[in-house]
mmCIF file with all atom_site columns, C-alpha atoms in Angstrom:
data_model
loop_
_atom_site.group_PDB
_atom_site.id
_atom_site.type_symbol
_atom_site.label_atom_id
_atom_site.label_alt_id
_atom_site.label_comp_id
_atom_site.label_asym_id
_atom_site.label_entity_id
_atom_site.label_seq_id
_atom_site.pdbx_PDB_ins_code
_atom_site.Cartn_x
_atom_site.Cartn_y
_atom_site.Cartn_z
_atom_site.occupancy
_atom_site.B_iso_or_equiv
_atom_site.pdbx_formal_charge
_atom_site.auth_seq_id
_atom_site.auth_comp_id
_atom_site.auth_asym_id
_atom_site.auth_atom_id
_atom_site.pdbx_PDB_model_num
ATOM 1   C CA . ASP A 1 1   ? 4.536   4.218   -1.678  1.00 74.00 ? 138 ASP A CA 1
ATOM 2   C CA . GLY A 1 2   ? 6.319   1.497   0.296   1.00 77.00 ? 139 GLY A CA 1
ATOM 3   C CA . PHE A 1 3   ? 4.581   -1.437  -1.434  1.00 78.00 ? 140 PHE A CA 1
ATOM 4   C CA . VAL A 1 4   ? 7.183   -4.032  -2.421  1.00 78.00 ? 141 VAL A CA 1
ATOM 5   C CA . ILE A 1 5   ? 6.876   -6.124  -5.578  1.00 75.00 ? 142 ILE A CA 1
ATOM 6   C CA . VAL A 1 6   ? 8.945   -9.309  -5.773  1.00 78.00 ? 143 VAL A CA 1
ATOM 7   C CA . LEU A 1 7   ? 10.255  -10.433 -9.167  1.00 75.00 ? 144 LEU A CA 1
ATOM 8   C CA . GLY A 1 8   ? 11.090  -14.099 -9.587  1.00 76.00 ? 145 GLY A CA 1
ATOM 9   C CA . THR A 1 9   ? 11.623  -16.688 -12.277 1.00 76.00 ? 146 THR A CA 1
ATOM 10  C CA . ALA A 1 10  ? 9.885   -19.600 -10.553 1.00 73.00 ? 147 ALA A CA 1
ATOM 11  C CA . GLY A 1 11  ? 7.328   -20.179 -7.806  1.00 67.00 ? 148 GLY A CA 1
ATOM 12  C CA . PRO A 1 12  ? 6.099   -20.490 -5.249  1.00 71.00 ? 149 PRO A CA 1
ATOM 13  C CA . LEU A 1 13  ? 4.326   -17.231 -5.835  1.00 75.00 ? 150 LEU A CA 1
ATOM 14  C CA . LEU A 1 14  ? 3.930   -14.642 -3.126  1.00 80.00 ? 151 LEU A CA 1
ATOM 15  C CA . PRO A 1 15  ? 0.824   -12.437 -3.230  1.00 83.00 ? 152 PRO A CA 1
ATOM 16  C CA . ASN A 1 16  ? 3.028   -9.484  -4.275  1.00 82.00 ? 153 ASN A CA 1
ATOM 17  C CA . ALA A 1 17  ? 5.073   -11.403 -6.842  1.00 80.00 ? 154 ALA A CA 1
ATOM 18  C CA . VAL A 1 18  ? 5.474   -11.118 -10.573 1.00 78.00 ? 155 VAL A CA 1
ATOM 19  C CA . GLU A 1 19  ? 6.989   -14.110 -12.307 1.00 79.00 ? 156 GLU A CA 1
ATOM 20  C CA . VAL A 1 20  ? 9.251   -13.135 -15.219 1.00 77.00 ? 157 VAL A CA 1
ATOM 21  C CA . ALA A 1 21  ? 11.114  -15.147 -17.827 1.00 76.00 ? 158 ALA A CA 1
ATOM 22  C CA . GLU A 1 22  ? 14.433  -13.674 -16.711 1.00 80.00 ? 159 GLU A CA 1
ATOM 23  C CA . LEU A 1 23  ? 15.463  -11.314 -13.949 1.00 81.00 ? 160 LEU A CA 1
ATOM 24  C CA . PRO A 1 24  ? 16.537  -7.802  -14.997 1.00 82.00 ? 161 PRO A CA 1
ATOM 25  C CA . ALA A 1 25  ? 19.944  -6.467  -14.027 1.00 84.00 ? 162 ALA A CA 1
ATOM 26  C CA . VAL A 1 26  ? 20.166  -4.705  -10.665 1.00 82.00 ? 163 VAL A CA 1
ATOM 27  C CA . GLY A 1 27  ? 19.298  -1.036  -11.046 1.00 83.00 ? 164 GLY A CA 1
ATOM 28  C CA . THR A 1 28  ? 17.234  -1.567  -14.194 1.00 82.00 ? 165 THR A CA 1
ATOM 29  C CA . GLU A 1 29  ? 13.906  0.240   -14.233 1.00 83.00 ? 166 GLU A CA 1
ATOM 30  C CA . VAL A 1 30  ? 11.121  -2.289  -14.604 1.00 78.00 ? 167 VAL A CA 1
ATOM 31  C CA . VAL A 1 31  ? 7.624   -1.621  -15.905 1.00 78.00 ? 168 VAL A CA 1
ATOM 32  C CA . VAL A 1 32  ? 5.081   -4.336  -15.188 1.00 73.00 ? 169 VAL A CA 1
ATOM 33  C CA . ARG A 1 33  ? 2.217   -4.678  -17.662 1.00 73.00 ? 170 ARG A CA 1
ATOM 34  C CA . PHE A 1 34  ? -0.514  -7.252  -17.326 1.00 70.00 ? 171 PHE A CA 1
ATOM 35  C CA . ASP A 1 35  ? -1.717  -7.143  -20.931 1.00 73.00 ? 172 ASP A CA 1
ATOM 36  C CA . GLY A 1 36  ? -2.727  -10.744 -21.544 1.00 72.00 ? 173 GLY A CA 1
ATOM 37  C CA . ALA A 1 37  ? -0.603  -11.981 -18.653 1.00 73.00 ? 174 ALA A CA 1
ATOM 38  C CA . GLU A 1 38  ? -1.757  -14.955 -16.661 1.00 74.00 ? 175 GLU A CA 1
ATOM 39  C CA . THR A 1 39  ? -2.794  -13.925 -13.172 1.00 77.00 ? 176 THR A CA 1
ATOM 40  C CA . TRP A 1 40  ? -3.752  -15.873 -10.076 1.00 76.00 ? 177 TRP A CA 1
ATOM 41  C CA . ASP A 1 41  ? -5.961  -14.876 -7.205  1.00 82.00 ? 178 ASP A CA 1
ATOM 42  C CA . PRO A 1 42  ? -3.914  -14.890 -3.970  1.00 85.00 ? 179 PRO A CA 1
ATOM 43  C CA . THR A 1 43  ? -7.045  -14.864 -1.786  1.00 85.00 ? 180 THR A CA 1
ATOM 44  C CA . LEU A 1 44  ? -7.048  -17.787 0.625   1.00 84.00 ? 181 LEU A CA 1
ATOM 45  C CA . ARG A 1 45  ? -10.081 -20.099 0.751   1.00 86.00 ? 182 ARG A CA 1
ATOM 46  C CA . LEU A 1 46  ? -10.345 -22.383 3.755   1.00 83.00 ? 183 LEU A CA 1
ATOM 47  C CA . GLY A 1 47  ? -12.372 -25.300 2.429   1.00 82.00 ? 184 GLY A CA 1
ATOM 48  C CA . ASP A 1 48  ? -15.117 -27.266 4.139   1.00 80.00 ? 185 ASP A CA 1
ATOM 49  C CA . ASP A 1 49  ? -13.569 -28.076 7.516   1.00 82.00 ? 186 ASP A CA 1
ATOM 50  C CA . PRO A 1 50  ? -10.637 -25.762 8.343   1.00 81.00 ? 187 PRO A CA 1
ATOM 51  C CA . VAL A 1 51  ? -10.710 -26.616 12.054  1.00 78.00 ? 188 VAL A CA 1
ATOM 52  C CA . THR A 1 52  ? -10.066 -30.315 11.466  1.00 82.00 ? 189 THR A CA 1
ATOM 53  C CA . ARG A 1 53  ? -7.492  -29.583 8.759   1.00 83.00 ? 190 ARG A CA 1
ATOM 54  C CA . GLY A 1 54  ? -5.718  -27.133 11.052  1.00 79.00 ? 191 GLY A CA 1
ATOM 55  C CA . ALA A 1 55  ? -5.499  -29.768 13.765  1.00 78.00 ? 192 ALA A CA 1
ATOM 56  C CA . GLU A 1 56  ? -4.111  -32.337 11.271  1.00 80.00 ? 193 GLU A CA 1
ATOM 57  C CA . ILE A 1 57  ? -1.421  -29.946 10.086  1.00 75.00 ? 194 ILE A CA 1
ATOM 58  C CA . MET A 1 58  ? -0.477  -28.939 13.618  1.00 73.00 ? 195 MET A CA 1
ATOM 59  C CA . ARG A 1 59  ? -0.064  -32.614 14.511  1.00 70.00 ? 196 ARG A CA 1
ATOM 60  C CA . ALA A 1 60  ? 2.073   -33.128 11.398  1.00 66.00 ? 197 ALA A CA 1
ATOM 61  C CA . LEU A 1 61  ? 4.231   -30.163 12.415  1.00 61.00 ? 198 LEU A CA 1
ATOM 62  C CA . ALA A 1 62  ? 4.209   -31.033 16.131  1.00 57.00 ? 199 ALA A CA 1
ATOM 63  C CA . ALA A 1 63  ? 3.633   -27.321 16.746  1.00 58.00 ? 200 ALA A CA 1
ATOM 64  C CA . GLU A 1 64  ? 1.452   -24.884 18.632  1.00 64.00 ? 201 GLU A CA 1
ATOM 65  C CA . LEU A 1 65  ? 0.443   -21.331 17.744  1.00 70.00 ? 202 LEU A CA 1
ATOM 66  C CA . GLY A 1 66  ? 1.330   -19.657 21.027  1.00 74.00 ? 203 GLY A CA 1
ATOM 67  C CA . ASP A 1 67  ? 0.173   -16.116 21.893  1.00 73.00 ? 204 ASP A CA 1
ATOM 68  C CA . LEU A 1 68  ? -2.059  -15.703 18.878  1.00 84.00 ? 205 LEU A CA 1
ATOM 69  C CA . ALA A 1 69  ? -4.332  -18.686 19.571  1.00 86.00 ? 206 ALA A CA 1
ATOM 70  C CA . PRO A 1 70  ? -6.200  -17.015 22.477  1.00 89.00 ? 207 PRO A CA 1
ATOM 71  C CA . ALA A 1 71  ? -6.564  -13.819 20.414  1.00 91.00 ? 208 ALA A CA 1
ATOM 72  C CA . VAL A 1 72  ? -8.164  -15.777 17.564  1.00 92.00 ? 209 VAL A CA 1
ATOM 73  C CA . GLN A 1 73  ? -10.336 -17.921 19.844  1.00 91.00 ? 210 GLN A CA 1
ATOM 74  C CA . ALA A 1 74  ? -11.656 -14.901 21.739  1.00 93.00 ? 211 ALA A CA 1
ATOM 75  C CA . ARG A 1 75  ? -11.960 -12.735 18.596  1.00 94.00 ? 212 ARG A CA 1
ATOM 76  C CA . ASP A 1 76  ? -10.564 -10.011 20.834  1.00 95.00 ? 213 ASP A CA 1
ATOM 77  C CA . PRO A 1 77  ? -8.910  -7.014  19.105  1.00 97.00 ? 214 PRO A CA 1
ATOM 78  C CA . ALA A 1 78  ? -7.098  -6.054  22.337  1.00 96.00 ? 215 ALA A CA 1
ATOM 79  C CA . LEU A 1 79  ? -5.463  -9.500  22.537  1.00 93.00 ? 216 LEU A CA 1
ATOM 80  C CA . ALA A 1 80  ? -4.657  -9.279  18.811  1.00 95.00 ? 217 ALA A CA 1
ATOM 81  C CA . ALA A 1 81  ? -3.047  -5.849  19.285  1.00 95.00 ? 218 ALA A CA 1
ATOM 82  C CA . ALA A 1 82  ? -0.952  -7.089  22.211  1.00 92.00 ? 219 ALA A CA 1
ATOM 83  C CA . ALA A 1 83  ? 0.224   -10.128 20.223  1.00 90.00 ? 220 ALA A CA 1
ATOM 84  C CA . GLY A 1 84  ? 0.996   -7.951  17.199  1.00 92.00 ? 221 GLY A CA 1
ATOM 85  C CA . VAL A 1 85  ? 3.104   -5.568  19.295  1.00 92.00 ? 222 VAL A CA 1
ATOM 86  C CA . ARG A 1 86  ? 5.029   -8.523  20.790  1.00 89.00 ? 223 ARG A CA 1
ATOM 87  C CA . LEU A 1 87  ? 5.585   -10.285 17.476  1.00 89.00 ? 224 LEU A CA 1
ATOM 88  C CA . ILE A 1 88  ? 5.805   -7.923  14.502  1.00 92.00 ? 225 ILE A CA 1
ATOM 89  C CA . GLY A 1 89  ? 9.377   -6.998  13.638  1.00 91.00 ? 226 GLY A CA 1
ATOM 90  C CA . ARG A 1 90  ? 10.966  -9.573  15.941  1.00 87.00 ? 227 ARG A CA 1
ATOM 91  C CA . GLY A 1 91  ? 13.752  -11.554 14.368  1.00 81.00 ? 228 GLY A CA 1
ATOM 92  C CA . ARG A 1 92  ? 16.155  -11.204 11.492  1.00 78.00 ? 229 ARG A CA 1
ATOM 93  C CA . GLY A 1 93  ? 15.864  -11.199 7.741   1.00 77.00 ? 230 GLY A CA 1
ATOM 94  C CA . LEU A 1 94  ? 13.661  -9.611  5.102   1.00 83.00 ? 231 LEU A CA 1
ATOM 95  C CA . THR A 1 95  ? 10.632  -11.250 6.687   1.00 87.00 ? 232 THR A CA 1
ATOM 96  C CA . PRO A 1 96  ? 11.278  -12.063 10.342  1.00 88.00 ? 233 PRO A CA 1
ATOM 97  C CA . GLU A 1 97  ? 9.803   -15.410 11.381  1.00 86.00 ? 234 GLU A CA 1
ATOM 98  C CA . SER A 1 98  ? 7.450   -13.729 13.837  1.00 89.00 ? 235 SER A CA 1
ATOM 99  C CA . ASP A 1 99  ? 6.069   -11.611 10.971  1.00 92.00 ? 236 ASP A CA 1
ATOM 100 C CA . ASP A 1 100 ? 5.531   -14.775 8.933   1.00 92.00 ? 237 ASP A CA 1
ATOM 101 C CA . VAL A 1 101 ? 3.520   -16.227 11.831  1.00 91.00 ? 238 VAL A CA 1
ATOM 102 C CA . VAL A 1 102 ? 1.405   -13.072 12.047  1.00 94.00 ? 239 VAL A CA 1
ATOM 103 C CA . ALA A 1 103 ? 0.879   -13.156 8.257   1.00 95.00 ? 240 ALA A CA 1
ATOM 104 C CA . GLY A 1 104 ? -0.288  -16.766 8.325   1.00 94.00 ? 241 GLY A CA 1
ATOM 105 C CA . VAL A 1 105 ? -2.763  -16.029 11.090  1.00 95.00 ? 242 VAL A CA 1
ATOM 106 C CA . ALA A 1 106 ? -3.969  -12.821 9.433   1.00 97.00 ? 243 ALA A CA 1
ATOM 107 C CA . ALA A 1 107 ? -4.676  -14.574 6.123   1.00 96.00 ? 244 ALA A CA 1
ATOM 108 C CA . VAL A 1 108 ? -6.737  -17.290 7.799   1.00 95.00 ? 245 VAL A CA 1
ATOM 109 C CA . VAL A 1 109 ? -8.712  -14.798 9.884   1.00 96.00 ? 246 VAL A CA 1
ATOM 110 C CA . ALA A 1 110 ? -9.311  -12.703 6.748   1.00 97.00 ? 247 ALA A CA 1
ATOM 111 C CA . ALA A 1 111 ? -10.588 -15.796 4.926   1.00 95.00 ? 248 ALA A CA 1
ATOM 112 C CA . GLY A 1 112 ? -12.577 -17.029 7.912   1.00 94.00 ? 249 GLY A CA 1
ATOM 113 C CA . PRO A 1 113 ? -16.265 -16.930 8.777   1.00 93.00 ? 250 PRO A CA 1
ATOM 114 C CA . TRP A 1 114 ? -16.343 -13.998 11.219  1.00 94.00 ? 251 TRP A CA 1
ATOM 115 C CA . PRO A 1 115 ? -18.671 -11.062 10.495  1.00 96.00 ? 252 PRO A CA 1
ATOM 116 C CA . ALA A 1 116 ? -16.851 -8.456  8.377   1.00 96.00 ? 253 ALA A CA 1
ATOM 117 C CA . ALA A 1 117 ? -16.794 -5.681  11.006  1.00 97.00 ? 254 ALA A CA 1
ATOM 118 C CA . GLU A 1 118 ? -15.430 -8.032  13.677  1.00 97.00 ? 255 GLU A CA 1
ATOM 119 C CA . ARG A 1 119 ? -12.805 -9.455  11.319  1.00 97.00 ? 256 ARG A CA 1
ATOM 120 C CA . GLU A 1 120 ? -11.631 -6.034  10.090  1.00 97.00 ? 257 GLU A CA 1
ATOM 121 C CA . ALA A 1 121 ? -11.335 -4.612  13.629  1.00 98.00 ? 258 ALA A CA 1
ATOM 122 C CA . TRP A 1 122 ? -9.315  -7.644  14.741  1.00 97.00 ? 259 TRP A CA 1
ATOM 123 C CA . LEU A 1 123 ? -6.967  -7.452  11.749  1.00 98.00 ? 260 LEU A CA 1
ATOM 124 C CA . ARG A 1 124 ? -6.464  -3.676  12.152  1.00 98.00 ? 261 ARG A CA 1
ATOM 125 C CA . ALA A 1 125 ? -5.597  -4.218  15.794  1.00 98.00 ? 262 ALA A CA 1
ATOM 126 C CA . LEU A 1 126 ? -3.201  -7.068  14.971  1.00 97.00 ? 263 LEU A CA 1
ATOM 127 C CA . LEU A 1 127 ? -1.177  -5.014  12.473  1.00 97.00 ? 264 LEU A CA 1
ATOM 128 C CA . GLY A 1 128 ? -1.401  -1.770  14.426  1.00 97.00 ? 265 GLY A CA 1
ATOM 129 C CA . GLU A 1 129 ? -0.884  1.774   13.219  1.00 95.00 ? 266 GLU A CA 1
ATOM 130 C CA . THR A 1 130 ? 2.927   1.681   13.219  1.00 95.00 ? 267 THR A CA 1
ATOM 131 C CA . LEU A 1 131 ? 3.431   -1.456  11.140  1.00 96.00 ? 268 LEU A CA 1
ATOM 132 C CA . ARG A 1 132 ? 5.723   0.152   8.569   1.00 95.00 ? 269 ARG A CA 1
ATOM 133 C CA . VAL A 1 133 ? 8.154   1.449   11.200  1.00 94.00 ? 270 VAL A CA 1
ATOM 134 C CA . ARG A 1 134 ? 8.281   -1.833  13.146  1.00 94.00 ? 271 ARG A CA 1
ATOM 135 C CA . THR A 1 135 ? 9.403   -4.173  10.367  1.00 94.00 ? 272 THR A CA 1
ATOM 136 C CA . THR A 1 136 ? 10.922  -4.294  6.888   1.00 92.00 ? 273 THR A CA 1
ATOM 137 C CA . ALA A 1 137 ? 9.119   -2.888  3.838   1.00 92.00 ? 274 ALA A CA 1
ATOM 138 C CA . LEU A 1 138 ? 8.766   -6.362  2.303   1.00 91.00 ? 275 LEU A CA 1
ATOM 139 C CA . SER A 1 139 ? 7.394   -7.848  5.504   1.00 94.00 ? 276 SER A CA 1
ATOM 140 C CA . ALA A 1 140 ? 4.969   -4.933  6.007   1.00 95.00 ? 277 ALA A CA 1
ATOM 141 C CA . THR A 1 141 ? 3.712   -5.410  2.445   1.00 94.00 ? 278 THR A CA 1
ATOM 142 C CA . LEU A 1 142 ? 3.174   -9.142  3.010   1.00 94.00 ? 279 LEU A CA 1
ATOM 143 C CA . LEU A 1 143 ? 1.405   -8.483  6.329   1.00 96.00 ? 280 LEU A CA 1
ATOM 144 C CA . GLU A 1 144 ? -0.930  -5.928  4.730   1.00 97.00 ? 281 GLU A CA 1
ATOM 145 C CA . LEU A 1 145 ? -1.721  -8.372  1.938   1.00 95.00 ? 282 LEU A CA 1
ATOM 146 C CA . ALA A 1 146 ? -2.290  -11.190 4.449   1.00 96.00 ? 283 ALA A CA 1
ATOM 147 C CA . ALA A 1 147 ? -4.831  -9.011  6.263   1.00 97.00 ? 284 ALA A CA 1
ATOM 148 C CA . ARG A 1 148 ? -6.752  -9.000  2.952   1.00 96.00 ? 285 ARG A CA 1
ATOM 149 C CA . GLY A 1 149 ? -6.515  -12.796 2.810   1.00 95.00 ? 286 GLY A CA 1
ATOM 150 C CA . HIS A 1 150 ? -3.700  -12.803 0.225   1.00 95.00 ? 287 HIS A CA 1
ATOM 151 C CA . ILE A 1 151 ? -0.929  -15.241 1.040   1.00 93.00 ? 288 ILE A CA 1
ATOM 152 C CA . ALA A 1 152 ? 1.806   -17.281 -0.665  1.00 88.00 ? 289 ALA A CA 1
ATOM 153 C CA . GLU A 1 153 ? 0.491   -19.791 -3.166  1.00 88.00 ? 290 GLU A CA 1
ATOM 154 C CA . PRO A 1 154 ? 1.417   -23.010 -1.271  1.00 88.00 ? 291 PRO A CA 1
ATOM 155 C CA . VAL A 1 155 ? -0.649  -21.922 1.761   1.00 91.00 ? 292 VAL A CA 1
ATOM 156 C CA . HIS A 1 156 ? -3.770  -22.269 -0.404  1.00 91.00 ? 293 HIS A CA 1
ATOM 157 C CA . GLY A 1 157 ? -3.070  -25.960 -0.806  1.00 91.00 ? 294 GLY A CA 1
ATOM 158 C CA . LEU A 1 158 ? -3.092  -26.532 2.955   1.00 91.00 ? 295 LEU A CA 1
ATOM 159 C CA . PHE A 1 159 ? -6.872  -26.401 2.893   1.00 89.00 ? 296 PHE A CA 1
ATOM 160 C CA . GLY A 1 160 ? -7.321  -28.732 -0.066  1.00 88.00 ? 297 GLY A CA 1
ATOM 161 C CA . ARG A 1 161 ? -7.109  -32.478 -0.558  1.00 88.00 ? 298 ARG A CA 1
ATOM 162 C CA . GLU A 1 162 ? -3.370  -32.465 -1.279  1.00 88.00 ? 299 GLU A CA 1
ATOM 163 C CA . TRP A 1 163 ? -2.465  -30.650 1.944   1.00 90.00 ? 300 TRP A CA 1
ATOM 164 C CA . ARG A 1 164 ? 0.555   -32.837 2.644   1.00 91.00 ? 301 ARG A CA 1
ATOM 165 C CA . ASP A 1 165 ? 2.111   -31.838 -0.697  1.00 91.00 ? 302 ASP A CA 1
ATOM 166 C CA . ALA A 1 166 ? 1.380   -28.176 0.046   1.00 89.00 ? 303 ALA A CA 1
ATOM 167 C CA . LEU A 1 167 ? 2.981   -28.552 3.479   1.00 90.00 ? 304 LEU A CA 1
ATOM 168 C CA . ALA A 1 168 ? 6.105   -30.070 1.916   1.00 90.00 ? 305 ALA A CA 1
ATOM 169 C CA . ARG A 1 169 ? 6.303   -27.163 -0.573  1.00 88.00 ? 306 ARG A CA 1
ATOM 170 C CA . LEU A 1 170 ? 5.845   -24.632 2.220   1.00 86.00 ? 307 LEU A CA 1
ATOM 171 C CA . ARG A 1 171 ? 8.667   -26.149 4.252   1.00 86.00 ? 308 ARG A CA 1
ATOM 172 C CA . ARG A 1 172 ? 10.977  -25.353 1.317   1.00 84.00 ? 309 ARG A CA 1
ATOM 173 C CA . LEU A 1 173 ? 9.910   -21.675 1.176   1.00 83.00 ? 310 LEU A CA 1
ATOM 174 C CA . GLY A 1 174 ? 12.602  -19.445 2.621   1.00 80.00 ? 311 GLY A CA 1
ATOM 175 C CA . HIS A 1 175 ? 14.750  -20.186 5.646   1.00 79.00 ? 312 HIS A CA 1
ATOM 176 C CA . SER A 1 176 ? 11.798  -20.357 8.045   1.00 82.00 ? 313 SER A CA 1
ATOM 177 C CA . THR A 1 177 ? 8.986   -18.550 6.200   1.00 86.00 ? 314 THR A CA 1
ATOM 178 C CA . GLY A 1 178 ? 7.131   -21.571 4.869   1.00 87.00 ? 315 GLY A CA 1
ATOM 179 C CA . ALA A 1 179 ? 7.164   -23.487 8.126   1.00 87.00 ? 316 ALA A CA 1
ATOM 180 C CA . ALA A 1 180 ? 5.997   -20.366 9.978   1.00 89.00 ? 317 ALA A CA 1
ATOM 181 C CA . TYR A 1 181 ? 3.175   -19.796 7.471   1.00 91.00 ? 318 TYR A CA 1
ATOM 182 C CA . ALA A 1 182 ? 2.085   -23.436 7.796   1.00 91.00 ? 319 ALA A CA 1
ATOM 183 C CA . ARG A 1 183 ? 2.167   -23.430 11.603  1.00 89.00 ? 320 ARG A CA 1
ATOM 184 C CA . ALA A 1 184 ? 0.312   -20.122 11.809  1.00 91.00 ? 321 ALA A CA 1
ATOM 185 C CA . ALA A 1 185 ? -2.332  -20.883 9.183   1.00 91.00 ? 322 ALA A CA 1
ATOM 186 C CA . ALA A 1 186 ? -3.058  -24.297 10.694  1.00 89.00 ? 323 ALA A CA 1
ATOM 187 C CA . GLY A 1 187 ? -3.144  -22.992 14.251  1.00 89.00 ? 324 GLY A CA 1
ATOM 188 C CA . ALA A 1 188 ? -5.412  -20.106 13.314  1.00 91.00 ? 325 ALA A CA 1
ATOM 189 C CA . ALA A 1 189 ? -7.756  -22.404 11.387  1.00 90.00 ? 326 ALA A CA 1
ATOM 190 C CA . ARG A 1 190 ? -7.955  -24.694 14.404  1.00 87.00 ? 327 ARG A CA 1
ATOM 191 C CA . ALA A 1 191 ? -8.739  -21.707 16.675  1.00 88.00 ? 328 ALA A CA 1
ATOM 192 C CA . LEU A 1 192 ? -11.242 -20.004 14.327  1.00 82.00 ? 329 LEU A CA 1
ATOM 193 C CA . LEU A 1 193 ? -14.432 -21.566 15.597  1.00 69.00 ? 330 LEU A CA 1
#
């Protein structure tokens, strides 16, 4: 139904990933069973002081969030929708960098302290109704998961004590994906309250 599962032999884990001992040959039908398999919860938790941590990470990255910061600060679905239309699907690759930024922001907002109805309306507006025609299937899957608060495993570490190690791991994720996730998650955390 358009949901993409990523098979890999080593982390970092994506929220739609299954780690296997060895990759099957291309074209092989794969059946995934979780009988006794170790699972992890990809739901992001922000920790005690996400605003301060977000500011620290943004300083470490020397980055700003751009268009999405005012949408998060104002909790405004119309601003979120406008930013989503401008960003989603822009760029090259399986997950365009702009999609990675939107995913990082979406995961933090989903994990954040806003009332549920406000949060869900904002996230729906951000992704929009035409998400799956505006970007790749993999990116759309990751964006939908991010709107549930599910994000790549190293992002979780950004809001823990070893955030610098998590940031270093994220910078190694993909061509630009990890850095985009880090910048977006930190910027959104800083703008949350």
